[in-house]
Each structure stands twice: as structure tokens, then as C-alpha cells.
Coordinates of N, CA and C in Angstrom, one line a residue:
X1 N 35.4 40.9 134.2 CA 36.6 40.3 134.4 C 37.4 40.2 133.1
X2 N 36.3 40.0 131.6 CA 37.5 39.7 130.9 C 38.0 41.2 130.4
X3 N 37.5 42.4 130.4 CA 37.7 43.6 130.2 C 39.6 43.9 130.9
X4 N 39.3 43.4 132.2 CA 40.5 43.9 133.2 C 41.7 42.7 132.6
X5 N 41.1 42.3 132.3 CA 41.8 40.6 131.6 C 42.9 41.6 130.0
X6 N 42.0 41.9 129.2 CA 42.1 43.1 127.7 C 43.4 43.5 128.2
X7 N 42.8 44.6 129.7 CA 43.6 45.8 129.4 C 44.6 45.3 129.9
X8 N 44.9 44.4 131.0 CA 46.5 44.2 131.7 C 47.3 43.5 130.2
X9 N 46.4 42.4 129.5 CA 47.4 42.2 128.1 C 47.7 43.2 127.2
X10 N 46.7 44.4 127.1 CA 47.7 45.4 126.1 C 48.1 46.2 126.9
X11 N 48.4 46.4 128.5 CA 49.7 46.5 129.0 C 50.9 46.4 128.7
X12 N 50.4 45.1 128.8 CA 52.0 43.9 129.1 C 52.3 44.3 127.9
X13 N 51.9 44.3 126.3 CA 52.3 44.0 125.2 C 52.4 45.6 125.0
X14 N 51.7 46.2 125.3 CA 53.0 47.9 125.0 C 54.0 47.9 126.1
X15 N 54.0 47.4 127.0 CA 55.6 47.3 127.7 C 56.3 47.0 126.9
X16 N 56.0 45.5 126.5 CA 57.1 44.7 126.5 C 57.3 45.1 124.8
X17 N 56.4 45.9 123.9 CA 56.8 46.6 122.6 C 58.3 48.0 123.5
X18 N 57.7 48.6 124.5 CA 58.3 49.8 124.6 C 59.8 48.6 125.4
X19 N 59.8 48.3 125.6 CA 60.9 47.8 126.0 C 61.9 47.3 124.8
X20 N 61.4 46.5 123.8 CA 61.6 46.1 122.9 C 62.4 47.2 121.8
X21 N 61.8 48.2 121.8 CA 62.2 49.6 121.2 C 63.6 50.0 121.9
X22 N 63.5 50.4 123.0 CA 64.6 50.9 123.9 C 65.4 50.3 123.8
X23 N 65.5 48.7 123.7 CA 66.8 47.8 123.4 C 67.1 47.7 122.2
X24 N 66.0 48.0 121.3 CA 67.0 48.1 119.9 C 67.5 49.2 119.3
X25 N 66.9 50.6 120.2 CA 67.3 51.3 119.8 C 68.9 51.5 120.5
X26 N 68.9 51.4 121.8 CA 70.6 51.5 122.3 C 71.2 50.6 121.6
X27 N 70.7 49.9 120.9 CA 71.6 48.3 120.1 C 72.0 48.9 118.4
X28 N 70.9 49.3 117.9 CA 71.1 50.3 116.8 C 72.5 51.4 117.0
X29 N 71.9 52.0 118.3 CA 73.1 53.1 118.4 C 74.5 52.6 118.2
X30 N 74.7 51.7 119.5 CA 75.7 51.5 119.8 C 76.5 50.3 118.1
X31 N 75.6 49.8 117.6 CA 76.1 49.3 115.8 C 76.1 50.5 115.3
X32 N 75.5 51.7 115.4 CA 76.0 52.6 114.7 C 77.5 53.1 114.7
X33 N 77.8 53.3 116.0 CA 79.2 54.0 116.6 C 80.3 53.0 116.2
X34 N 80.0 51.2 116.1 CA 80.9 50.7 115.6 C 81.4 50.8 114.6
X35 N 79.9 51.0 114.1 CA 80.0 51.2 112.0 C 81.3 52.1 111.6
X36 N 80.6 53.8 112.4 CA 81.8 54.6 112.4 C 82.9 54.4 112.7
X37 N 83.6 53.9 113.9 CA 84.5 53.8 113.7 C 85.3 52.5 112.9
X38 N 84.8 51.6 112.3 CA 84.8 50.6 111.3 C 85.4 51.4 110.1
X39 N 84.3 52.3 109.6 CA 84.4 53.3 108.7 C 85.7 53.9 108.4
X40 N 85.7 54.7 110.2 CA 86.6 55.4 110.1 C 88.2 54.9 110.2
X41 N 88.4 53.6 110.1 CA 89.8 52.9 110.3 C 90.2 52.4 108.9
X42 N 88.8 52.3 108.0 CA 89.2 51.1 106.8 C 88.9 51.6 105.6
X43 N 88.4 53.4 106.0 CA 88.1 54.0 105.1 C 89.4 54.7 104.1
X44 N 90.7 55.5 105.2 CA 91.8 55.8 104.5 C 92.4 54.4 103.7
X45 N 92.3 53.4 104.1 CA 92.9 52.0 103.7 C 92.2 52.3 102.5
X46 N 91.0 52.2 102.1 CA 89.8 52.2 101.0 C 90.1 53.4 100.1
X47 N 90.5 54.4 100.9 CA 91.3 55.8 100.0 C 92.0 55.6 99.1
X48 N 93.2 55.2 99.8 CA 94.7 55.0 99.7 C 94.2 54.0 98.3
X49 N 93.8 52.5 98.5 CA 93.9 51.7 97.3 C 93.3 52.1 96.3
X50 N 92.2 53.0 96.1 CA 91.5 53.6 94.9 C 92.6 54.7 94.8
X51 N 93.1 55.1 95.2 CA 94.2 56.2 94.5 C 95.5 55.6 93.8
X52 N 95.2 54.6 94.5 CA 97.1 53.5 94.0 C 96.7 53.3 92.7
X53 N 95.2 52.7 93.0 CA 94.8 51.7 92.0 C 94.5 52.4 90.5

């Protein structure tokens, strides 16, 4: 019993790791794509003032 007891908890706990992964990886992504376009709005801004400046 405690064997079947083991395996269903390192089940549950690579699930809920693999789940864990998959949401931070689309969470990663998707702060990535903000980054870029963050980047990409406040970077000519960032241009522009080191050239003035």
C-alpha cells in the first residue's frame, strides 16, 4: 500500500512540476513578446536622446 501510496505522489508532483513548467514557460514567452515590443517603442526614443545628447 505504501509503495502505490510513493508512486501516485511522485505522480502528482511531476504533474503538477510539468504543469508548473508549461505555465511559466507561456508566461516567460508571452513577458518576452512584451519586452519586445517595450523595446521596440522606447528604443528609438533611447536612440534619438543619446544622439541629441
Amino acid at each position: 500500500m505504501g509503495a502505490i501510496c510513493n508512486v501516485v505522489n511522485t505522480l502528482a508532483g511531476y504533474s503538477a512540476y510539468f504543469c508548473y513548467l508549461v505555465v511559466s514557460y507561456f508566461f516567460l514567452r508571452d513577458i518576452g513578446r512584451l519586452y519586445l515590443v517595450i523595446s521596440f517603442v522606447f528604443s528609438p526614443h533611447i536612440l534619438y536622446t543619446l544622439v541629441i545628447k
